[in-house]
Amino acid sequence: MKALVLAGGFPQIALIQELKSRGFTVVLADYYQNPVAKPYADIFYQVSTLDVEAITQVAREEKVDFLITACTDQALLTVAKVSEVLGLPCYIDYQTALNVTNKAYMKKVFNAHHVSTAKHAILAELDFSVISEMRYPLIVKPVDCNSSKGVKKVENAEELKKAFTDAVNFSRTNTAVVEEFIQGTELSVDVYVEEGKAHVLSISKLDKIADADKFVIFRGWAPPAEAEPVREEIQKTVQQIADAFNLKNTPMLVQMISDGKQVYVLEFSARTGGGIKYILIKQSSGFDVIKAVVDLTLGKKPHFVRQAPIKKHIVNSFLYCKPGIFDHLEGFDEMKQAEVMEDYSVYKWKGAEFTTIENSGDRIASFCVAADTEEELIEKHRRIAETIKVIDENGEDILRHDLLTDLE
């Protein structure tokens, strides 16, 4: 049997390995010429995962038995669409995939089913009369884009005009969400929905780069103390979402803001978290979300049984660079072999150029640290921060070490 995997990022390496362990031939499609998952696939096509027509042609030429992806919103939409056109299996139908990747529709359903979210407006053209009762600061985001692309925080009308134009330009439907900013702790909640029941797999707190108008994540913590006062609200909310969108058997990622008493949903998707989040989930709950996605696609229904955390404290750190052209990493294999680091992922290739940090797509790599105690976690993270380097073509370390601050 043959599988077509869309997107060639690090999570797709784990997906490809799972598929090949089951005896599948793997075809990979990605926009870039040399994505990190390319060496793991049997066949590679350089084609955009957003190009439905091109992906359909690849699927037909290769006579694949199914399409699949993991940890990415827009590629999931293509998988669902092409699978529907070709009559191939998929754990989510196209209309549902469209509903959970379009923020305009998402917000509409939230309101109809009383899911707490920020006051907002969906606009194709900026109309100040529609948002006259909203309070600054405001958040502007494209309705159908991921990786925080085009997402900006604005303090006044002039900033709003520019941010709105940028967001609309990022959107494939030329539409943006304008919503009120909610102060609080951002939580990333990974869920597995089994026969309509939402099981919380992991909750992590997100740290973001201190920037006045952008929201670029550089660290995720689990378990966060900030989640405890609102744990019941989190469970109630993720079940509301599963019910509202009629989700039966699927992974789910929900981004929330907590003010300590209530949670407000920013957005969600019928997928697992990106990067090496699947490692954090397995450490936290014992559940293998990559394996589950393959099972679901093949018509099997994984049964979730909660297990005690393998490690009690887990941190995923996302790495960014100063301007330069990437050549190689140093210290990462050393830290992994010494079991200081659980694992790491690399998102870019030799020769990739770094300029500014605009969104999570500008990451160079990430790593996961796990420990039984906070003290052990802090020490492991400190050792990694002192050891790893990102070397450019001139032999200089361009890693943003200032974002690897002590966990204390």
Coordinates of N, CA and C in Angstrom, one line a residue, residues 6 47 67 110 224 288:
L6 N 1.4 14.9 3.3 CA 1.5 16.3 2.9 C 2.3 17.1 4.0
V47 N 5.8 20.3 -4.5 CA 4.6 20.9 -4.9 C 3.9 21.4 -3.6
L67 N -4.2 9.7 1.7 CA -3.4 10.9 2.0 C -3.5 11.2 3.5
F110 N -18.7 29.3 17.7 CA -18.4 29.6 19.2 C -19.6 30.4 19.8
P224 N 1.3 23.5 33.7 CA 1.4 24.8 34.2 C 0.5 25.0 35.5
D288 N 0.0 8.1 22.1 CA 0.8 8.3 20.9 C -0.1 8.9 19.8

